[in-house]
Coordinates of C-alpha atoms in Angstrom, one line a residue:
X116 CA 9.8 -3.1 17.1
X117 CA 6.5 -1.4 16.5
X118 CA 4.8 -2.0 13.2
X119 CA 1.5 -1.1 11.5
X120 CA -0.7 -4.0 12.3
X121 CA -3.4 -2.9 10.0
X122 CA -1.0 -3.0 7.1
X123 CA -0.2 -6.5 8.0
X124 CA -3.8 -7.5 8.4
X125 CA -4.7 -5.8 5.1
X126 CA -2.0 -7.5 3.0
X127 CA -3.1 -10.9 4.6
X128 CA -6.6 -10.5 3.8
X129 CA -6.1 -9.0 0.4
X130 CA -4.4 -12.3 -0.4
X131 CA -7.3 -14.4 1.2
X132 CA -4.8 -15.9 3.7
X133 CA -5.5 -17.2 7.2
X134 CA -3.3 -16.1 10.0
X135 CA -2.0 -19.7 9.9
X136 CA -1.3 -19.5 6.3
X137 CA 0.7 -16.3 6.8
X138 CA 2.6 -18.0 9.7
X139 CA 3.6 -21.0 7.5
X140 CA 4.6 -18.7 4.6
X141 CA 6.6 -16.4 7.0
X142 CA 8.2 -19.2 9.0
X143 CA 6.8 -18.0 12.2
X144 CA 4.3 -19.3 14.7
X145 CA 0.6 -18.6 14.6
X146 CA 0.9 -16.9 18.0
X147 CA 3.4 -14.5 16.5
X148 CA 1.1 -13.5 13.6
X149 CA -1.6 -13.0 16.2
X150 CA 0.4 -10.8 18.4
X151 CA 1.7 -8.7 15.5
X152 CA -2.0 -8.1 14.2
X153 CA -3.2 -7.4 17.8
X154 CA -0.4 -5.4 19.4
X155 CA 1.8 -4.4 16.4
X156 CA 4.9 -5.7 17.9
X157 CA 7.2 -7.8 15.8
X158 CA 11.0 -8.8 15.9
X159 CA 13.4 -7.5 13.3
X160 CA 13.4 -11.1 12.0
X161 CA 9.5 -11.2 11.7
X162 CA 9.5 -7.9 10.0
X163 CA 12.0 -9.1 7.4
X164 CA 10.0 -12.4 6.8
X165 CA 6.8 -10.5 6.4
X166 CA 8.2 -8.1 3.9
X167 CA 9.5 -11.0 1.9
X168 CA 6.2 -12.8 2.0
X169 CA 4.2 -9.8 1.1
X170 CA 6.8 -8.3 -1.4
X171 CA 6.7 -4.9 0.1
X172 CA 9.3 -2.5 1.4
X173 CA 10.1 -2.6 5.0
X174 CA 9.0 1.1 5.8
X175 CA 5.6 0.2 4.7
X176 CA 5.3 -2.1 7.7
X177 CA 7.1 0.2 10.2
X178 CA 4.8 2.2 12.4
X179 CA 5.5 6.0 12.0
X180 CA 6.3 5.7 8.2
X181 CA 4.6 8.1 5.8
X182 CA 0.9 7.8 5.6
X183 CA 0.5 6.3 9.0
X184 CA -1.2 7.8 11.9
X185 CA 2.2 8.5 13.5
X186 CA 3.2 10.4 10.4
X187 CA 0.2 12.6 10.8
X188 CA 1.1 13.1 14.5
X189 CA 4.5 14.5 13.4
X190 CA 2.9 17.0 11.1
X191 CA 0.6 18.1 13.8
X192 CA 3.3 18.6 16.1
X193 CA 5.2 20.6 13.6
X194 CA 2.1 22.8 13.0
X195 CA 1.7 23.2 16.8
X196 CA 5.3 24.4 17.2
X197 CA 4.9 26.8 14.3
X198 CA 1.6 28.2 16.0
X199 CA 3.3 28.6 19.3
X200 CA 6.2 30.4 17.8
X201 CA 3.9 32.7 15.9
X202 CA 1.8 33.2 19.1
X203 CA 4.9 34.0 21.2
X204 CA 6.3 36.5 18.6
X205 CA 2.8 38.2 18.7
X206 CA 2.7 38.3 22.4
X207 CA 6.1 39.5 22.8
X208 CA 5.4 42.3 20.3
X209 CA 2.3 43.2 22.2
X210 CA 4.2 43.3 25.6
X211 CA 6.9 45.4 24.1
X212 CA 4.4 47.9 22.7
X213 CA 2.6 48.0 26.0
X214 CA 5.9 48.6 28.0
X215 CA 6.9 51.3 25.5
X216 CA 3.4 52.9 25.8
X217 CA 3.5 52.8 29.6
X218 CA 7.1 53.9 29.8
X219 CA 6.5 56.8 27.4
X220 CA 3.4 58.1 29.5
X221 CA 5.2 58.3 32.8

């Protein structure tokens, strides 16, 4: 599953831990911690272990949760959809007006 690697790195560094120390505390391998911090990919089991070790909520680690870049992307997509709908309504009104104007002149 995709997680926020920056949050993992921040939590680890805030405690003054090395990657090796985090691996031992979470009961996983050093390679697993390195992969998580580099690629942001972790198994469900690793996410649970990290949450327990850091004493944080699961959704704080998951990519796409509030406050992350993905959450910002979702807001931008929503705004884009609203803008497209408004532009479509405006364009539709303009085309209707034009059709009525041309139709009325003939």
